Amino acid sequence: MAEGPAATTIAASSYEVDLGNLMAYDPSHHIAAASREELRQECLRKGTELAQALADALFALPPNEDRDGPIVHLSLPTVRLPREKHLPKPKPPTKWELFAKVKGITKRKKNKREWDEQTQSWKRTYGYDRVNDDKDIPIIEAKSTDEPGVDPFAQRRDEKKKRVEKQEKNRLENLKKAAKIGALPRLLSFTSKCCFPPPLYYECLFVSGRNLAELQLSNIFCMQSIQLAAKALPIIGTKADLPKKSRKEDLESVVGMASSATASGGKFDEKLPDEKPPKHPGKHRKFLPVAEGKGMGSLEKQQNDKILNSLLARNSDEPLDVGKASSRIQPLT
Amino acid sequence: MRPLDEKETTQVFEKLFKFTGPNLKHLLDRPAVQGPDAEPGRYCLRLHRNRVDYASEALVRRATAVSRPRLAGVGTPIGRFTHHGAFHLTAHALDLLAAHARRRVWLKPDTERSFLFGSSVPKSSLARVTENAKAGDGVVVMSMADVPLGFGIAARSAQDCRKADTSAVVVLHQAGAGEYLREEEELM
């Protein structure tokens, strides 16, 4: 404020301008303001200077003339912005991983092609025309335990279906466990629009300028999260936001409330054939009578005695008052 | 007005026990002197709104004839339950506690005023302490003329009192006779 225009121009050259982030920063700036109003003025003034520096830098770049106007390519950002979100939490080991660790099972690489003895050719391990396909079994020999009338091919198909379902259930359980501790990446809002890979991929490119490999990985994660969302979890939010399925106790209590919500408390309503009597008729808390017959009745006395005794028992850590005992000692005659 | 339920009775008894110790039994078992009945019943605790009153059974029986909004209280109020269910002893219980408490503390004459104004008792005001007071015990504060001034919780045991320096707090003020003048509206 007390500096002249010369000082400001000198200072202007020392601003750090990051064109990639469109940011201008003055490392030598000290705010010397007394009141709020002054502070505001100071901030506006300084901000104007910095914005001017930024504009100067922008217009100093060589422009390409386009039909919409001059276009400049901004350089890559020099200032690395801090993480927006927290570091991803490590995923908990899946059920299989735990089991494998216990048993000492290590992963082994499978070859893409395997030798098929039956057709004497190299076949894929998975996919179309694969090695041990269920469809290719021509004859299944009957065992002594087989019942007549049971189709072994259909049986095999059913078993496979069950195995696949079980595996899918386990996979979702693993995902749920990971989601519970927050290890799954949160869904970005654009995933709510569609589930197809290609548009997702392009929108990823538009939203975040990260490299392709990261994007594809995050795609897979997002796909899995979408599948989980389809099953149980909400798109945004936690499990607590889900509408809870009404439990039997909730329904019973609501029925009780409704049945007594008449003018005479539901006393004279006809009951349905299988309806049970209400569990809490009228009073929900029972108190002892204020004055029972002639003076304090036995119930109150019992209650008081019980509490008193337990209190005394708990605090009877002074079995002997040494002071009193010593004062009572009488000399032997 | 209703009798206290188990939880509430436990809370009241625990607070009273700090002062009276095993004398608490006597508090509830002694024959009553209140009330118009010739035959003395016993004393009991009754809850009215959120105040706990100590009254004889005869009084309680008579009090059932008064309608609830009109009943101000029965017998001697001992304390009240706060909004969230904690129990505090109030200054009205002074007479009862003074009669039945085990530990007492006597204050020097010039320092009575400070206690009546609500401050805790420093060691410099102590004239006498009962021998076997322990820290955390309920203690009745008396003047040298054996007039009960109030009650509180002993911050130190009797032995520690002797070792402590003069400004150390010995009794934490809980309630006192000064409240009748200072906080008249709140007491009722």
XYZ file of C-alpha atoms in Angstrom:
521
model
C 0.000 0.000 0.000
C 2.847 2.337 0.809
C 4.910 0.898 -2.136
C 4.977 2.900 -5.337
C 4.157 1.619 -8.773
C 7.812 0.723 -9.357
C 7.813 -1.657 -6.502
C 4.673 -3.349 -7.762
C 6.149 -3.991 -11.205
C 9.218 -5.507 -9.623
C 7.027 -7.614 -7.456
C 4.904 -8.596 -10.439
C 7.784 -10.369 -12.126
C 8.336 -12.471 -9.050
C 4.789 -13.923 -9.087
C 4.719 -17.613 -9.790
C 2.338 -18.215 -12.630
C 1.258 -21.792 -13.270
C -0.504 -21.766 -16.611
C -1.477 -25.400 -16.485
C -3.629 -24.751 -13.431
C -4.308 -21.118 -14.364
C -2.883 -20.064 -11.047
C -0.801 -17.047 -9.949
C 0.963 -17.020 -6.599
C 2.929 -14.330 -4.813
C 5.295 -15.967 -2.341
C 6.384 -12.687 -0.752
C 3.002 -11.335 0.143
C 2.223 -10.347 3.707
C -1.200 -9.226 4.705
C -0.920 -6.176 6.965
C -4.497 -5.275 7.580
C -6.038 -4.135 10.792
C -9.806 -4.357 10.313
C -12.071 -6.630 8.353
C -12.849 -3.929 5.821
C -9.189 -3.225 5.251
C -8.523 -6.917 4.906
C -11.178 -7.156 2.249
C -9.782 -4.245 0.317
C -6.295 -5.627 0.555
C -7.409 -9.048 -0.683
C -9.279 -7.557 -3.630
C -6.361 -5.409 -4.596
C -3.867 -8.230 -4.397
C -6.220 -10.551 -6.221
C -6.558 -8.035 -9.043
C -2.803 -7.801 -9.379
C -2.405 -11.550 -9.512
C -5.238 -11.918 -12.026
C -3.550 -9.264 -14.155
C -0.291 -11.178 -14.036
C -2.116 -14.334 -15.082
C -3.843 -12.577 -17.975
C -0.518 -11.135 -19.125
C 1.037 -14.582 -19.155
C -1.927 -16.039 -21.037
C -1.874 -13.415 -23.733
C 1.854 -13.729 -24.065
C 1.424 -17.281 -25.419
C 1.487 -17.716 -29.204
C -2.144 -18.051 -30.342
C -3.576 -20.294 -33.039
C -6.320 -18.579 -34.937
C -9.478 -20.675 -35.029
C -12.879 -19.749 -36.399
C -14.037 -19.234 -32.805
C -11.116 -17.004 -31.946
C -7.512 -17.345 -30.795
C -6.750 -20.633 -29.096
C -3.734 -21.272 -26.905
C -2.467 -24.578 -25.627
C -1.779 -24.402 -21.941
C 1.386 -26.039 -20.719
C 1.284 -28.875 -18.256
C 0.693 -27.781 -14.642
C 3.787 -27.294 -12.522
C 2.070 -27.201 -9.158
C 0.932 -30.597 -8.020
C -2.417 -30.317 -6.279
C -2.888 -32.349 -3.138
C -5.132 -35.367 -3.109
C -8.778 -34.551 -3.110
C -9.883 -37.746 -1.523
C -8.189 -39.942 1.029
C -5.821 -42.724 0.099
C -7.671 -45.875 -0.845
C -7.928 -48.328 1.999
C -6.425 -51.757 1.398
C -9.015 -54.344 0.487
C -9.564 -57.047 3.060
C -8.466 -60.507 1.913
C -11.251 -62.488 0.303
C -12.457 -65.791 1.691
C -10.418 -67.688 -0.864
C -7.297 -65.673 -0.138
C -7.586 -66.432 3.551
C -8.075 -70.125 2.843
C -5.173 -70.203 0.420
C -2.927 -68.546 2.969
C -3.833 -71.095 5.596
C -3.307 -74.043 3.268
C -0.244 -72.594 1.625
C -1.748 -72.621 -1.873
C 0.084 -70.367 -4.304
C -1.181 -69.093 -7.620
C -0.072 -70.988 -10.649
C -0.119 -69.643 -14.159
C -2.405 -71.503 -16.537
C -1.503 -71.797 -20.188
C -3.818 -70.370 -22.769
C -3.880 -73.626 -24.724
C -3.986 -77.142 -23.444
C -3.628 -80.456 -25.155
C -6.984 -82.152 -25.487
C -6.548 -85.951 -25.447
C -9.965 -86.669 -26.855
C -9.707 -84.637 -30.038
C -5.890 -84.806 -30.163
C -5.569 -81.090 -30.670
C -4.626 -77.928 -28.828
C -7.688 -76.303 -27.361
C -8.290 -73.182 -25.294
C -8.520 -73.455 -21.536
C -11.605 -71.245 -21.491
C -14.121 -69.815 -23.872
C -15.435 -71.183 -27.164
C -14.255 -74.699 -28.015
C -12.523 -75.232 -24.700
C -10.759 -78.244 -23.274
C -13.006 -79.826 -20.668
C -16.366 -78.643 -21.820
C -19.473 -80.174 -20.310
C -21.175 -80.256 -23.672
C -18.562 -82.592 -25.138
C -19.232 -85.507 -22.861
C -21.010 -88.094 -25.058
C -21.582 -90.886 -22.547
C -21.956 -90.852 -18.772
C -21.682 -94.302 -17.242
C -24.363 -95.235 -14.796
C -23.280 -95.799 -11.198
C -24.946 -98.169 -8.790
C -26.068 -95.184 -6.705
C -27.978 -93.656 -9.625
C -31.746 -93.716 -9.493
C -33.613 -94.621 -12.673
C -35.288 -91.688 -14.319
C -32.689 -89.145 -13.264
C -31.000 -87.382 -16.152
C -27.256 -87.216 -15.386
C -26.647 -84.537 -17.998
C -29.317 -82.325 -16.473
C -27.840 -83.085 -13.088
C -24.421 -81.934 -14.185
C -25.914 -78.781 -15.629
C -27.746 -78.049 -12.367
C -24.639 -78.648 -10.307
C -22.650 -76.301 -12.456
C -25.331 -73.680 -12.175
C -25.297 -74.023 -8.406
C -21.513 -73.709 -8.331
C -21.657 -70.580 -10.438
C -24.330 -69.066 -8.225
C -22.374 -69.878 -5.106
C -19.292 -68.309 -6.562
C -21.209 -65.200 -7.513
C -22.614 -64.984 -3.998
C -19.145 -65.307 -2.519
C -17.787 -62.679 -4.835
C -20.512 -60.259 -3.816
C -19.939 -61.074 -0.164
C -16.282 -60.199 -0.591
C -17.224 -56.946 -2.253
C -19.676 -56.174 0.505
C -17.031 -56.766 3.126
C -14.681 -54.468 1.307
C -17.381 -51.852 0.921
C -18.230 -52.075 4.582
C -14.789 -50.961 5.649
C -14.674 -48.439 2.869
C -12.088 -50.143 0.722
C -14.129 -49.955 -2.496
C -13.785 -46.759 -4.503
C -16.811 -44.500 -4.251
C -18.942 -44.322 -7.353
C -18.631 -41.163 -9.375
C -21.911 -39.530 -10.195
C -21.782 -40.286 -13.889
C -22.044 -43.999 -13.351
C -25.650 -43.590 -12.352
C -26.467 -42.754 -15.961
C -25.468 -45.963 -17.687
C -23.696 -49.231 -17.193
C -22.180 -49.831 -20.613
C -18.394 -49.792 -20.826
C -17.809 -47.561 -23.857
C -19.659 -44.380 -22.742
C -18.296 -44.863 -19.263
C -14.828 -44.981 -20.673
C -15.207 -41.786 -22.669
C -16.787 -39.918 -19.833
C -13.921 -41.019 -17.674
C -11.585 -39.376 -20.138
C -13.575 -36.197 -20.011
C -13.808 -35.982 -16.251
C -10.270 -36.831 -15.243
C -7.205 -36.462 -17.380
C -5.420 -39.479 -15.997
C -3.744 -42.156 -18.040
C -5.586 -45.016 -19.719
C -4.492 -47.898 -17.571
C -5.714 -46.223 -14.404
C -9.002 -45.474 -16.093
C -9.602 -49.016 -17.158
C -8.846 -50.278 -13.685
C -11.190 -47.784 -12.135
C -13.753 -48.870 -14.734
C -13.566 -52.422 -13.522
C -13.916 -51.289 -9.931
C -16.826 -49.103 -10.833
C -18.462 -51.941 -12.733
C -18.176 -54.159 -9.719
C -19.528 -51.423 -7.525
C -22.407 -50.983 -9.920
C -23.168 -54.657 -9.704
C -23.096 -54.426 -5.959
C -25.347 -51.410 -6.101
C -27.752 -53.349 -8.221
C -27.868 -55.996 -5.551
C -27.986 -54.192 -2.248
C -26.029 -51.010 -1.700
C -27.316 -47.597 -2.670
C -25.505 -45.727 -5.441
C -24.426 -42.906 -3.194
C -24.341 -43.242 0.545
C -23.955 -45.999 3.049
C -25.976 -48.969 4.124
C -27.596 -46.848 6.802
C -29.477 -44.911 4.115
C -31.165 -48.006 2.754
C -34.829 -48.355 3.566
C -34.835 -51.140 6.130
C -36.995 -54.145 5.575
C -39.675 -54.159 8.200
C -39.029 -56.808 10.788
C -41.598 -58.959 12.479
C -41.301 -56.983 15.743
C -41.845 -53.685 13.945
C -44.929 -55.009 12.215
C -46.289 -56.410 15.448
C -45.832 -53.141 17.282
C -47.502 -51.224 14.457
C -50.406 -53.647 14.502
C -50.706 -53.150 18.252
C -50.698 -49.398 17.893
C -53.282 -49.490 15.135
C -55.585 -51.841 16.963
C -55.703 -49.604 20.033
C -56.060 -46.388 18.063
C -59.818 -46.254 18.437
C -61.958 -44.142 20.721
C -62.236 -46.825 23.373
C -58.677 -48.115 23.017
C -59.598 -51.087 20.867
C -61.406 -52.813 23.730
C -64.697 -53.495 21.992
C -63.438 -54.238 18.514
C -64.085 -57.642 17.042
C -60.905 -59.617 16.851
C -59.889 -61.518 13.739
C -59.930 -65.318 14.054
C -56.209 -65.757 14.618
C -55.419 -62.453 16.281
C -53.539 -62.661 19.540
C -54.340 -60.312 22.449
C -52.133 -57.205 22.602
C -48.883 -57.649 24.458
C -48.851 -54.331 26.383
C -52.414 -53.666 27.453
C -52.586 -50.064 28.573
C -49.888 -49.326 31.081
C -46.319 -49.733 30.008
C -44.739 -49.047 33.363
C -45.897 -50.411 36.607
C -45.416 -48.429 39.812
C -45.989 -49.430 43.370
C -49.148 -48.001 44.942
C -48.761 -44.630 46.652
C -50.305 -45.602 49.956
C -51.001 -49.272 50.358
C -53.646 -49.952 52.904
C -52.457 -49.027 56.342
C -49.166 -47.308 55.739
C -46.205 -48.628 53.767
C -47.149 -51.866 52.187
C -44.943 -54.906 52.003
C -43.948 -54.431 48.364
C -42.337 -51.083 48.900
C -40.680 -52.244 52.074
C -39.330 -55.287 50.250
C -37.934 -53.184 47.452
C -36.316 -50.733 49.814
C -34.821 -53.485 51.903
C -33.432 -55.251 48.890
C -31.736 -52.147 47.569
C -30.486 -51.149 50.992
C -29.006 -54.553 51.658
C -27.207 -54.700 48.375
C -25.864 -51.196 48.949
C -24.626 -52.048 52.414
C -23.125 -55.286 51.220
C -21.244 -53.526 48.466
C -19.841 -50.878 50.760
C -19.071 -52.907 53.798
C -15.344 -52.307 53.530
C -15.151 -51.060 57.068
C -15.790 -54.129 59.086
C -13.941 -52.777 62.037
C -13.710 -49.162 63.073
C -10.336 -49.352 64.753
C -10.685 -46.016 66.495
C -13.938 -46.941 68.152
C -12.776 -50.410 69.026
C -9.617 -49.155 70.681
C -11.569 -46.663 72.745
C -13.752 -49.466 74.047
C -10.927 -51.615 75.241
C -11.250 -52.093 78.946
C -8.228 -52.935 81.008
C -8.210 -56.418 82.424
C -8.650 -56.344 86.088
C -46.940 -38.456 43.611
C -45.733 -41.997 43.393
C -43.200 -44.241 45.083
C -39.800 -44.440 43.444
C -39.072 -47.368 41.216
C -36.019 -49.539 41.684
C -33.613 -47.540 39.621
C -34.615 -44.273 41.207
C -34.496 -45.726 44.712
C -30.992 -47.010 44.063
C -29.867 -43.576 42.970
C -31.364 -41.839 46.008
C -30.009 -44.400 48.430
C -26.545 -44.181 46.968
C -26.443 -40.445 47.375
C -27.749 -40.659 50.924
C -25.386 -43.494 51.746
C -22.424 -41.255 51.100
C -23.531 -39.162 54.056
C -25.189 -41.565 56.417
C -23.464 -44.864 55.801
C -25.203 -47.769 57.505
C -27.391 -45.221 59.344
C -29.495 -45.177 56.218
C -31.398 -48.141 57.512
C -32.353 -46.148 60.566
C -33.530 -43.320 58.352
C -36.183 -45.532 56.852
C -37.001 -47.702 59.820
C -37.497 -45.216 62.571
C -40.993 -44.556 63.857
C -42.496 -41.419 62.396
C -43.208 -38.289 64.367
C -44.921 -36.378 61.585
C -48.598 -36.442 60.872
C -51.800 -36.523 62.826
C -51.988 -40.262 63.390
C -51.590 -41.507 66.893
C -49.907 -44.696 65.837
C -46.563 -43.885 64.235
C -45.917 -45.452 60.893
C -42.590 -45.216 59.086
C -41.005 -42.752 56.737
C -41.023 -43.226 53.006
C -39.795 -41.519 49.862
C -42.234 -40.239 47.319
C -41.630 -38.726 43.912
C -43.702 -35.692 42.999
C -43.002 -34.252 39.531
C -39.230 -34.561 39.688
C -38.752 -33.908 43.407
C -38.161 -36.583 45.984
C -39.862 -35.986 49.332
C -39.276 -37.704 52.643
C -42.542 -38.033 54.504
C -44.272 -40.226 57.023
C -46.893 -42.630 55.778
C -49.645 -40.800 57.582
C -48.816 -37.629 55.714
C -48.656 -39.479 52.435
C -52.062 -40.958 52.977
C -53.497 -37.555 53.682
C -51.730 -36.097 50.675
C -53.461 -38.475 48.278
C -56.545 -36.353 48.794
C -54.894 -33.337 47.179
C -54.991 -33.183 43.389
C -51.701 -33.421 41.560
C -51.470 -29.918 40.102
C -52.292 -28.472 43.520
C -49.868 -30.553 45.535
C -46.727 -28.569 46.240
C -44.980 -31.293 48.197
C -45.226 -33.784 51.030
C -43.042 -33.764 54.122
C -39.424 -32.727 53.603
C -37.990 -32.479 50.133
C -34.680 -34.296 49.894
C -33.577 -33.727 46.330
C -34.587 -33.720 42.721
C -34.062 -35.669 39.551
C -32.590 -33.683 36.721
C -33.891 -33.731 33.175
C -31.649 -36.584 32.166
C -32.341 -38.684 35.237
C -29.507 -37.871 37.621
C -30.345 -37.327 41.281
C -29.073 -34.330 43.249
C -29.562 -33.681 46.950
C -30.883 -30.208 47.641
C -30.470 -27.828 50.561
C -33.788 -28.894 52.093
C -32.219 -32.182 53.099
C -29.896 -30.398 55.506
C -31.888 -31.109 58.662
C -32.171 -34.780 57.889
C -28.567 -35.166 56.913
C -27.317 -33.192 59.866
C -29.170 -35.532 62.160
C -27.948 -38.735 60.536
C -24.624 -38.014 58.892
C -21.504 -39.749 60.066
C -18.839 -37.232 59.112
C -18.914 -33.628 60.098
C -16.671 -30.658 59.578
C -16.609 -27.576 61.786
C -15.768 -24.183 60.328
C -14.049 -21.264 61.986
C -16.443 -18.410 62.793
C -15.060 -15.859 60.303
C -15.144 -18.285 57.397
C -18.770 -19.344 57.684
C -19.858 -16.555 55.405
C -17.659 -17.745 52.568
C -19.203 -21.193 52.700
C -22.723 -19.809 52.869
C -22.046 -17.897 49.702
C -21.385 -21.140 47.914
C -17.632 -21.562 47.818
C -15.780 -24.726 48.766
C -14.078 -25.029 52.113
C -10.310 -24.446 52.097
C -8.147 -25.936 54.799
C -7.698 -22.571 56.418
C -11.382 -22.515 57.409
C -11.310 -25.913 59.071
C -11.599 -25.959 62.824
C -12.415 -29.632 63.368
C -12.979 -32.762 61.322
C -14.339 -36.106 62.379
C -11.529 -38.606 62.644
C -12.299 -41.221 60.060
C -13.462 -39.083 57.166
C -12.358 -40.449 53.798
C -12.146 -38.724 50.456
C -15.443 -38.872 48.580
C -17.502 -39.159 51.755
C -20.498 -36.964 52.290
C -19.814 -34.434 54.975
C -22.066 -32.017 56.874
C -20.574 -28.597 57.433
C -21.317 -27.100 60.863
C -20.447 -23.868 62.530
C -18.630 -23.835 65.855
C -21.971 -23.440 67.585
C -23.056 -26.808 66.165
C -25.459 -25.215 63.715
C -25.570 -27.094 60.405
C -24.613 -24.784 57.568
C -24.681 -27.105 54.631
C -23.217 -30.262 53.207
C -20.724 -31.342 50.638
C -18.264 -33.996 49.557
C -14.939 -34.388 51.298
C -12.131 -33.802 48.837
C -9.517 -35.269 51.117
C -9.456 -37.724 53.964
C -8.966 -36.508 57.508
C -5.254 -37.421 57.510
C -4.620 -35.741 54.174
C -6.279 -32.618 55.494
C -3.523 -32.215 58.031
C -0.801 -32.552 55.426
C -2.435 -30.274 52.881
C -1.519 -26.598 52.524
C -3.831 -23.870 53.673
C -5.508 -23.060 50.406
C -6.230 -26.646 49.421
C -9.912 -27.474 49.011
C -11.124 -29.797 51.721
C -14.890 -29.909 51.233
C -16.669 -29.360 47.917
C -19.811 -27.344 48.464
C -22.990 -29.143 47.388
C -25.766 -27.277 49.167
C -26.022 -24.891 52.045
C -28.335 -22.749 54.120
C -27.211 -19.707 52.149
C -29.231 -20.935 49.214
C -32.426 -20.059 50.991
C -31.472 -16.434 50.587
C -29.506 -16.516 47.375
C -31.584 -18.867 45.267
C -34.988 -18.530 46.781
C -36.960 -18.911 43.547
C -35.033 -21.902 42.361
C -35.373 -23.861 45.543
C -39.085 -24.345 45.181
